[in-house]
mmCIF file of C-alpha atoms in Angstrom:
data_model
loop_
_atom_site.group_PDB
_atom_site.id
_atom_site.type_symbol
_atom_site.label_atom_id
_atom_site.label_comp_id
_atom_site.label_asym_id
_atom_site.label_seq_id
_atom_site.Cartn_x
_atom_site.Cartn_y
_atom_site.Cartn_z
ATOM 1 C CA UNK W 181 2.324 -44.796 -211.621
ATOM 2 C CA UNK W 182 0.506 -47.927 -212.967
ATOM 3 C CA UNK W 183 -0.882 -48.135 -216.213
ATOM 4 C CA UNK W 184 -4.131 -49.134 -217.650
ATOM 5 C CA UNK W 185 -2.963 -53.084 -217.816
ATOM 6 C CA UNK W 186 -1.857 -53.043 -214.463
ATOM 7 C CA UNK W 187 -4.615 -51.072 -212.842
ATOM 8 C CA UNK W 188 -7.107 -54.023 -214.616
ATOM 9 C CA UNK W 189 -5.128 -56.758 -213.629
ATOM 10 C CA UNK W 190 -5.213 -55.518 -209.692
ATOM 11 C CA UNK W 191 -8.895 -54.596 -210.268
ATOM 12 C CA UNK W 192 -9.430 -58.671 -210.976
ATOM 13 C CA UNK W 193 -7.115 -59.700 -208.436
ATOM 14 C CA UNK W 194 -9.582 -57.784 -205.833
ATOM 15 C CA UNK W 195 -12.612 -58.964 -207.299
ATOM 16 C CA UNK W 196 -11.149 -62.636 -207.316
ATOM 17 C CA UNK W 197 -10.273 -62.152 -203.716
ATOM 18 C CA UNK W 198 -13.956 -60.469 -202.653
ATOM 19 C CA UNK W 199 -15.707 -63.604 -204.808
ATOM 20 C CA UNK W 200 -13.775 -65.987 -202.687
ATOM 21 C CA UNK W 201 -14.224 -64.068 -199.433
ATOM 22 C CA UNK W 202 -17.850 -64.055 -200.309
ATOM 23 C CA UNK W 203 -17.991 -67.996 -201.194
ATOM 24 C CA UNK W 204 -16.019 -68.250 -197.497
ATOM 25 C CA UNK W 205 -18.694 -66.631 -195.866
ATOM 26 C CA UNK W 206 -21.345 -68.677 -197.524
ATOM 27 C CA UNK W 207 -19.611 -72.222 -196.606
ATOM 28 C CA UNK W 208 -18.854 -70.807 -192.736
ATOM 29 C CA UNK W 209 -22.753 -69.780 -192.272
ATOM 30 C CA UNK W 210 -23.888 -73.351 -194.145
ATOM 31 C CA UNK W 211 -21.355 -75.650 -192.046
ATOM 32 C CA UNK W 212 -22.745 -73.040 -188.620
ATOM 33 C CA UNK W 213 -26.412 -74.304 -189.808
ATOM 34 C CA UNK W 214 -25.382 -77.807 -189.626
ATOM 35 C CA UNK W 215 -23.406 -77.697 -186.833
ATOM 36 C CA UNK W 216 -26.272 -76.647 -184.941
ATOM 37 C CA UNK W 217 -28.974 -79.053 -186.184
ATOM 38 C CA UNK W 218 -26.127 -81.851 -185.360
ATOM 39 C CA UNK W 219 -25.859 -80.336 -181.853
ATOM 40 C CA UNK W 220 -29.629 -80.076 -180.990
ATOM 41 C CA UNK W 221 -29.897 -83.557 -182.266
ATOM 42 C CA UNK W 222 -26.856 -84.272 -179.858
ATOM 43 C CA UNK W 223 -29.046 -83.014 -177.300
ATOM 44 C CA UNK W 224 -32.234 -84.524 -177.781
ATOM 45 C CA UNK W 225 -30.654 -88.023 -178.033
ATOM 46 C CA UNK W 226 -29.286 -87.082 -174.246
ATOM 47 C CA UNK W 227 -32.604 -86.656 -172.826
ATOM 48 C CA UNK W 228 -32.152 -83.217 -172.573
ATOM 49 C CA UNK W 229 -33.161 -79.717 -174.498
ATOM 50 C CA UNK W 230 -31.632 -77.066 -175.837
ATOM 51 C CA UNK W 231 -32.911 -74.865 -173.127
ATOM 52 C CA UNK W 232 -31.485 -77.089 -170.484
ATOM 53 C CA UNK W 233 -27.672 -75.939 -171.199
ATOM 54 C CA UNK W 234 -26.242 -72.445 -170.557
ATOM 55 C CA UNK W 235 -25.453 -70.252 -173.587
ATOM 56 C CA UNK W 236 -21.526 -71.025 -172.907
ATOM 57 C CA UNK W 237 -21.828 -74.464 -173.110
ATOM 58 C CA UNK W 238 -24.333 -74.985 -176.450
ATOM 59 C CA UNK W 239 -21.569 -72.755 -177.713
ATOM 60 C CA UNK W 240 -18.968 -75.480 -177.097
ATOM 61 C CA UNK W 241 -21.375 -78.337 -178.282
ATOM 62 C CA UNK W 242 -21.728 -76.244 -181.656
ATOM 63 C CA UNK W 243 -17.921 -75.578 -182.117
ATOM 64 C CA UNK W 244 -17.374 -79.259 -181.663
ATOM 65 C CA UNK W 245 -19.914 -79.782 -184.082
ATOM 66 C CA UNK W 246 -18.100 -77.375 -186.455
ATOM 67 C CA UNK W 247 -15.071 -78.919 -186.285
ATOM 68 C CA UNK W 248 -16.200 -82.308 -186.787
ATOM 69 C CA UNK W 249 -17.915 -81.046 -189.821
ATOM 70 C CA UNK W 250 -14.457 -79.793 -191.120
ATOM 71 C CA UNK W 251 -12.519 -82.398 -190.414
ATOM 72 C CA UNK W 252 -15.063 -84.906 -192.479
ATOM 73 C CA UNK W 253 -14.928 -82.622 -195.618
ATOM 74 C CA UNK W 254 -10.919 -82.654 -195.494
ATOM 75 C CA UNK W 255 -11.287 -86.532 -194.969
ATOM 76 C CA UNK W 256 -14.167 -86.905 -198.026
ATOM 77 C CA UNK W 257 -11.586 -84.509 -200.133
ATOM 78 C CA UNK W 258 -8.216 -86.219 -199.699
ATOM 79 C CA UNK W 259 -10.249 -89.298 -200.680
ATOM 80 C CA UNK W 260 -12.183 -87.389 -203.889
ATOM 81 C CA UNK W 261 -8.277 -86.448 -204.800
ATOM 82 C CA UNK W 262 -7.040 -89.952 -204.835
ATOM 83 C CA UNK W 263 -9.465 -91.288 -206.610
ATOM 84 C CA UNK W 264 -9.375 -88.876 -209.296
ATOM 85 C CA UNK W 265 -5.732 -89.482 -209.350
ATOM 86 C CA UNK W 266 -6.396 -93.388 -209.637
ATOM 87 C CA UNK W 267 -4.931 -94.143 -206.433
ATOM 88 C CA UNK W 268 -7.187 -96.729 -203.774
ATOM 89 C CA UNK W 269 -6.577 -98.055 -200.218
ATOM 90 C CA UNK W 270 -8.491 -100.970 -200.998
ATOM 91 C CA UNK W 271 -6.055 -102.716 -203.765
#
């Protein structure tokens, strides 16, 4: 059986891991959003609209959207981390 201490310190530990599920969710539906304003944008500077593609493919523009999304936030962080540790490319 646990006791009082224990049951409170797994009660936190789920609530710590629902917050950050939460904040997850909020960060995947905000980076989805931009994605696909970036992708209609895409689209329009092709000549083309939205309703020219098939569902399949806008999906496809969108993901790549996504990911480049991701992989500029992991870029802008390593950087935001270096410089808070001091550390430059450019001395």
């Amino acid at each position: 059986m646990v006791n009082g201490v224990e049951q409170r310190e797994l009660k936190r530990k789920r609530g710590i891991r629902a917050g950050l599920a939460k904040l997850k969710d909020r960060v995947d539906i905000r980076v989805r959003e931009k994605a696909i304003e970036r992708a209609k944008t895409r689209i329009y500077l092709h000549g083309r609209k939205p309703e020219d593609y098939d569902q399949d493919v806008l999906e496809v523009i969108v993901k790549e959207e996504e990911d480049k999304i991701k992989s500029e936030f992991k870029d802008k962080s390593i950087l935001l981390l270096l410089a808070a540790l001091g550390l430059s490319f450019w001395t």
